[in-house]
């Protein structure tokens, strides 16, 4: 099951890696809003069953 939160949370290590790359890019170009969104995606706990079953950590 996928995350259906307003700010999508990564469910796999690959998805987490993509968001980390997005965060790095946003920081490199000075995109403060993009940086904030990426941080929210990485720091908020996801309560979807897939995340609780060993998804991204």
PDB file of N, CA and C in Angstrom:
ATOM      1  N   UNK A   1       0.849  -1.173   0.000  1.00  0.00           N
ATOM      2  CA  UNK A   1       0.000   0.000   0.000  1.00  0.00           C
ATOM      3  C   UNK A   1       0.898   1.240   0.000  1.00  0.00           C
ATOM      4  N   UNK A   2       0.531   2.210  -0.763  1.00  0.00           N
ATOM      5  CA  UNK A   2       1.316   3.435  -0.882  1.00  0.00           C
ATOM      6  C   UNK A   2       0.907   4.457   0.177  1.00  0.00           C
ATOM      7  N   UNK A   3       1.786   5.391   0.385  1.00  0.00           N
ATOM      8  CA  UNK A   3       1.507   6.502   1.292  1.00  0.00           C
ATOM      9  C   UNK A   3       0.533   7.461   0.611  1.00  0.00           C
ATOM     10  N   UNK A   4      -0.477   7.890   1.332  1.00  0.00           N
ATOM     11  CA  UNK A   4      -1.466   8.822   0.777  1.00  0.00           C
ATOM     12  C   UNK A   4      -1.499  10.134   1.559  1.00  0.00           C
ATOM     13  N   UNK A   5      -0.417  10.463   2.241  1.00  0.00           N
ATOM     14  CA  UNK A   5      -0.341  11.722   2.970  1.00  0.00           C
ATOM     15  C   UNK A   5      -0.159  12.892   2.006  1.00  0.00           C
ATOM     16  N   UNK A   6      -0.397  14.091   2.486  1.00  0.00           N
ATOM     17  CA  UNK A   6      -0.230  15.292   1.667  1.00  0.00           C
ATOM     18  C   UNK A   6       1.188  15.367   1.120  1.00  0.00           C
ATOM     19  N   UNK A   7       2.166  15.074   1.948  1.00  0.00           N
ATOM     20  CA  UNK A   7       3.558  15.003   1.517  1.00  0.00           C
ATOM     21  C   UNK A   7       3.950  13.534   1.536  1.00  0.00           C
ATOM     22  N   UNK A   8       4.180  12.988   0.363  1.00  0.00           N
ATOM     23  CA  UNK A   8       4.469  11.565   0.196  1.00  0.00           C
ATOM     24  C   UNK A   8       5.703  11.145   0.989  1.00  0.00           C
ATOM     25  N   UNK A   9       5.622  10.030   1.661  1.00  0.00           N
ATOM     26  CA  UNK A   9       6.736   9.459   2.417  1.00  0.00           C
ATOM     27  C   UNK A   9       7.291   8.275   1.637  1.00  0.00           C
ATOM     28  N   UNK A  10       8.595   8.152   1.552  1.00  0.00           N
ATOM     29  CA  UNK A  10       9.172   7.039   0.797  1.00  0.00           C
ATOM     30  C   UNK A  10       8.830   5.703   1.457  1.00  0.00           C
ATOM     31  N   UNK A  11       8.537   4.718   0.616  1.00  0.00           N
ATOM     32  CA  UNK A  11       8.175   3.392   1.111  1.00  0.00           C
ATOM     33  C   UNK A  11       9.279   2.372   0.881  1.00  0.00           C
ATOM     34  N   UNK A  12      10.268   2.721   0.068  1.00  0.00           N
ATOM     35  CA  UNK A  12      11.378   1.812  -0.207  1.00  0.00           C
ATOM     36  C   UNK A  12      12.688   2.588  -0.089  1.00  0.00           C
ATOM     37  N   UNK A  13      13.787   1.889   0.079  1.00  0.00           N
ATOM     38  CA  UNK A  13      15.079   2.582   0.125  1.00  0.00           C
ATOM     39  C   UNK A  13      15.371   3.366  -1.162  1.00  0.00           C
ATOM     40  N   UNK A  14      14.922   2.863  -2.301  1.00  0.00           N
ATOM     41  CA  UNK A  14      15.138   3.560  -3.567  1.00  0.00           C
ATOM     42  C   UNK A  14      14.378   4.882  -3.609  1.00  0.00           C
ATOM     43  N   UNK A  15      13.134   4.876  -3.113  1.00  0.00           N
ATOM     44  CA  UNK A  15      12.344   6.108  -3.070  1.00  0.00           C
ATOM     45  C   UNK A  15      12.988   7.111  -2.114  1.00  0.00           C
ATOM     46  N   UNK A  16      13.486   6.615  -0.991  1.00  0.00           N
ATOM     47  CA  UNK A  16      14.162   7.507  -0.032  1.00  0.00           C
ATOM     48  C   UNK A  16      15.401   8.130  -0.681  1.00  0.00           C
ATOM     49  N   UNK A  17      16.164   7.343  -1.403  1.00  0.00           N
ATOM     50  CA  UNK A  17      17.354   7.836  -2.095  1.00  0.00           C
ATOM     51  C   UNK A  17      16.988   8.936  -3.092  1.00  0.00           C
ATOM     52  N   UNK A  18      15.883   8.769  -3.806  1.00  0.00           N
ATOM     53  CA  UNK A  18      15.441   9.771  -4.770  1.00  0.00           C
ATOM     54  C   UNK A  18      15.099  11.083  -4.065  1.00  0.00           C
ATOM     55  N   UNK A  19      14.461  11.004  -2.911  1.00  0.00           N
ATOM     56  CA  UNK A  19      14.110  12.215  -2.170  1.00  0.00           C
ATOM     57  C   UNK A  19      15.361  12.875  -1.610  1.00  0.00           C
ATOM     58  N   UNK A  20      16.331  12.095  -1.170  1.00  0.00           N
ATOM     59  CA  UNK A  20      17.600  12.659  -0.694  1.00  0.00           C
ATOM     60  C   UNK A  20      18.295  13.407  -1.835  1.00  0.00           C
ATOM     61  N   UNK A  21      18.275  12.840  -3.041  1.00  0.00           N
ATOM     62  CA  UNK A  21      18.864  13.521  -4.206  1.00  0.00           C
ATOM     63  C   UNK A  21      18.113  14.813  -4.503  1.00  0.00           C
ATOM     64  N   UNK A  22      16.781  14.768  -4.384  1.00  0.00           N
ATOM     65  CA  UNK A  22      15.966  15.966  -4.588  1.00  0.00           C
ATOM     66  C   UNK A  22      16.327  17.028  -3.547  1.00  0.00           C
ATOM     67  N   UNK A  23      16.508  16.617  -2.309  1.00  0.00           N
ATOM     68  CA  UNK A  23      16.900  17.531  -1.238  1.00  0.00           C
ATOM     69  C   UNK A  23      18.242  18.177  -1.556  1.00  0.00           C
ATOM     70  N   UNK A  24      19.208  17.370  -1.968  1.00  0.00           N
ATOM     71  CA  UNK A  24      20.528  17.900  -2.319  1.00  0.00           C
ATOM     72  C   UNK A  24      20.430  18.916  -3.448  1.00  0.00           C
ATOM     73  N   UNK A  25      19.615  18.612  -4.457  1.00  0.00           N
ATOM     74  CA  UNK A  25      19.452  19.526  -5.584  1.00  0.00           C
ATOM     75  C   UNK A  25      18.808  20.839  -5.132  1.00  0.00           C
ATOM     76  N   UNK A  26      17.750  20.739  -4.356  1.00  0.00           N
ATOM     77  CA  UNK A  26      17.064  21.948  -3.873  1.00  0.00           C
ATOM     78  C   UNK A  26      18.011  22.823  -3.061  1.00  0.00           C
ATOM     79  N   UNK A  27      18.820  22.206  -2.235  1.00  0.00           N
ATOM     80  CA  UNK A  27      19.795  22.970  -1.442  1.00  0.00           C
ATOM     81  C   UNK A  27      20.827  23.632  -2.350  1.00  0.00           C
ATOM     82  N   UNK A  28      21.243  22.939  -3.414  1.00  0.00           N
ATOM     83  CA  UNK A  28      22.287  23.480  -4.295  1.00  0.00           C
ATOM     84  C   UNK A  28      21.811  24.688  -5.093  1.00  0.00           C
ATOM     85  N   UNK A  29      20.505  24.761  -5.373  1.00  0.00           N
ATOM     86  CA  UNK A  29      19.995  25.902  -6.143  1.00  0.00           C
ATOM     87  C   UNK A  29      19.324  26.947  -5.257  1.00  0.00           C
ATOM     88  N   UNK A  30      19.303  26.703  -3.954  1.00  0.00           N
ATOM     89  CA  UNK A  30      18.724  27.672  -3.029  1.00  0.00           C
ATOM     90  C   UNK A  30      17.205  27.654  -2.988  1.00  0.00           C
ATOM     91  N   UNK A  31      16.601  26.529  -3.302  1.00  0.00           N
ATOM     92  CA  UNK A  31      15.137  26.397  -3.296  1.00  0.00           C
ATOM     93  C   UNK A  31      14.680  26.048  -1.882  1.00  0.00           C
ATOM     94  N   UNK A  32      14.345  27.059  -1.098  1.00  0.00           N
ATOM     95  CA  UNK A  32      13.988  26.825   0.301  1.00  0.00           C
ATOM     96  C   UNK A  32      12.671  26.065   0.448  1.00  0.00           C
ATOM     97  N   UNK A  33      11.710  26.300  -0.429  1.00  0.00           N
ATOM     98  CA  UNK A  33      10.447  25.570  -0.337  1.00  0.00           C
ATOM     99  C   UNK A  33      10.626  24.101  -0.706  1.00  0.00           C
ATOM    100  N   UNK A  34      11.397  23.831  -1.751  1.00  0.00           N
ATOM    101  CA  UNK A  34      11.680  22.449  -2.125  1.00  0.00           C
ATOM    102  C   UNK A  34      12.446  21.726  -1.045  1.00  0.00           C
ATOM    103  N   UNK A  35      13.389  22.431  -0.408  1.00  0.00           N
ATOM    104  CA  UNK A  35      14.155  21.848   0.684  1.00  0.00           C
ATOM    105  C   UNK A  35      13.228  21.468   1.834  1.00  0.00           C
ATOM    106  N   UNK A  36      12.306  22.349   2.179  1.00  0.00           N
ATOM    107  CA  UNK A  36      11.365  22.087   3.269  1.00  0.00           C
ATOM    108  C   UNK A  36      10.481  20.883   2.950  1.00  0.00           C
ATOM    109  N   UNK A  37       9.994  20.788   1.728  1.00  0.00           N
ATOM    110  CA  UNK A  37       9.134  19.661   1.346  1.00  0.00           C
ATOM    111  C   UNK A  37       9.905  18.349   1.436  1.00  0.00           C
ATOM    112  N   UNK A  38      11.127  18.330   0.923  1.00  0.00           N
ATOM    113  CA  UNK A  38      11.931  17.106   0.978  1.00  0.00           C
ATOM    114  C   UNK A  38      12.201  16.710   2.430  1.00  0.00           C
ATOM    115  N   UNK A  39      12.479  17.683   3.279  1.00  0.00           N
ATOM    116  CA  UNK A  39      12.719  17.375   4.687  1.00  0.00           C
ATOM    117  C   UNK A  39      11.465  16.807   5.353  1.00  0.00           C
ATOM    118  N   UNK A  40      10.312  17.364   5.025  1.00  0.00           N
ATOM    119  CA  UNK A  40       9.059  16.847   5.595  1.00  0.00           C
ATOM    120  C   UNK A  40       8.848  15.409   5.139  1.00  0.00           C
ATOM    121  N   UNK A  41       9.141  15.139   3.878  1.00  0.00           N
ATOM    122  CA  UNK A  41       8.977  13.779   3.373  1.00  0.00           C
ATOM    123  C   UNK A  41       9.896  12.795   4.096  1.00  0.00           C
ATOM    124  N   UNK A  42      11.068  13.238   4.453  1.00  0.00           N
ATOM    125  CA  UNK A  42      12.043  12.344   5.076  1.00  0.00           C
ATOM    126  C   UNK A  42      11.891  12.219   6.584  1.00  0.00           C
ATOM    127  N   UNK A  43      11.272  13.193   7.239  1.00  0.00           N
ATOM    128  CA  UNK A  43      11.255  13.177   8.698  1.00  0.00           C
ATOM    129  C   UNK A  43       9.933  12.776   9.323  1.00  0.00           C
ATOM    130  N   UNK A  44       8.845  12.847   8.618  1.00  0.00           N
ATOM    131  CA  UNK A  44       7.555  12.502   9.212  1.00  0.00           C
ATOM    132  C   UNK A  44       7.342  11.003   9.176  1.00  0.00           C
ATOM    133  N   UNK A  45       6.856  10.430  10.260  1.00  0.00           N
ATOM    134  CA  UNK A  45       6.582   8.985  10.232  1.00  0.00           C
ATOM    135  C   UNK A  45       5.359   8.695   9.347  1.00  0.00           C
ATOM    136  N   UNK A  46       5.462   7.644   8.576  1.00  0.00           N
ATOM    137  CA  UNK A  46       4.341   7.239   7.730  1.00  0.00           C
ATOM    138  C   UNK A  46       3.630   6.078   8.412  1.00  0.00           C
ATOM    139  N   UNK A  47       2.328   6.160   8.498  1.00  0.00           N
ATOM    140  CA  UNK A  47       1.560   5.138   9.192  1.00  0.00           C
ATOM    141  C   UNK A  47       0.936   4.121   8.242  1.00  0.00           C
ATOM    142  N   UNK A  48       1.335   4.134   6.970  1.00  0.00           N
ATOM    143  CA  UNK A  48       0.778   3.157   6.050  1.00  0.00           C
ATOM    144  C   UNK A  48       1.276   1.760   6.423  1.00  0.00           C
ATOM    145  N   UNK A  49       0.491   0.741   6.165  1.00  0.00           N
ATOM    146  CA  UNK A  49       0.915  -0.626   6.504  1.00  0.00           C
ATOM    147  C   UNK A  49       2.231  -1.013   5.831  1.00  0.00           C
ATOM    148  N   UNK A  50       2.490  -0.557   4.613  1.00  0.00           N
ATOM    149  CA  UNK A  50       3.724  -0.911   3.923  1.00  0.00           C
ATOM    150  C   UNK A  50       4.933  -0.345   4.671  1.00  0.00           C
ATOM    151  N   UNK A  51       4.823   0.869   5.178  1.00  0.00           N
ATOM    152  CA  UNK A  51       5.930   1.490   5.917  1.00  0.00           C
ATOM    153  C   UNK A  51       6.176   0.749   7.226  1.00  0.00           C
ATOM    154  N   UNK A  52       5.117   0.321   7.852  1.00  0.00           N
ATOM    155  CA  UNK A  52       5.253  -0.384   9.121  1.00  0.00           C
ATOM    156  C   UNK A  52       5.757  -1.819   8.939  1.00  0.00           C
ATOM    157  N   UNK A  53       5.696  -2.309   7.706  1.00  0.00           N
ATOM    158  CA  UNK A  53       6.116  -3.687   7.435  1.00  0.00           C
ATOM    159  C   UNK A  53       7.574  -3.751   6.967  1.00  0.00           C
ATOM    160  N   UNK A  54       8.326  -2.705   7.239  1.00  0.00           N
ATOM    161  CA  UNK A  54       9.753  -2.746   6.884  1.00  0.00           C
ATOM    162  C   UNK A  54      10.104  -1.931   5.674  1.00  0.00           C
ATOM    163  N   UNK A  55       9.364  -0.882   5.388  1.00  0.00           N
ATOM    164  CA  UNK A  55       9.673  -0.010   4.261  1.00  0.00           C
ATOM    165  C   UNK A  55      10.918   0.805   4.540  1.00  0.00           C
ATOM    166  N   UNK A  56      10.934   2.032   4.057  1.00  0.00           N
ATOM    167  CA  UNK A  56      12.104   2.903   4.213  1.00  0.00           C
ATOM    168  C   UNK A  56      12.365   3.185   5.677  1.00  0.00           C
ATOM    169  N   UNK A  57      13.645   3.194   6.035  1.00  0.00           N
ATOM    170  CA  UNK A  57      14.026   3.485   7.415  1.00  0.00           C
ATOM    171  C   UNK A  57      14.979   4.635   7.443  1.00  0.00           C
TER     172      UNK A  57
END
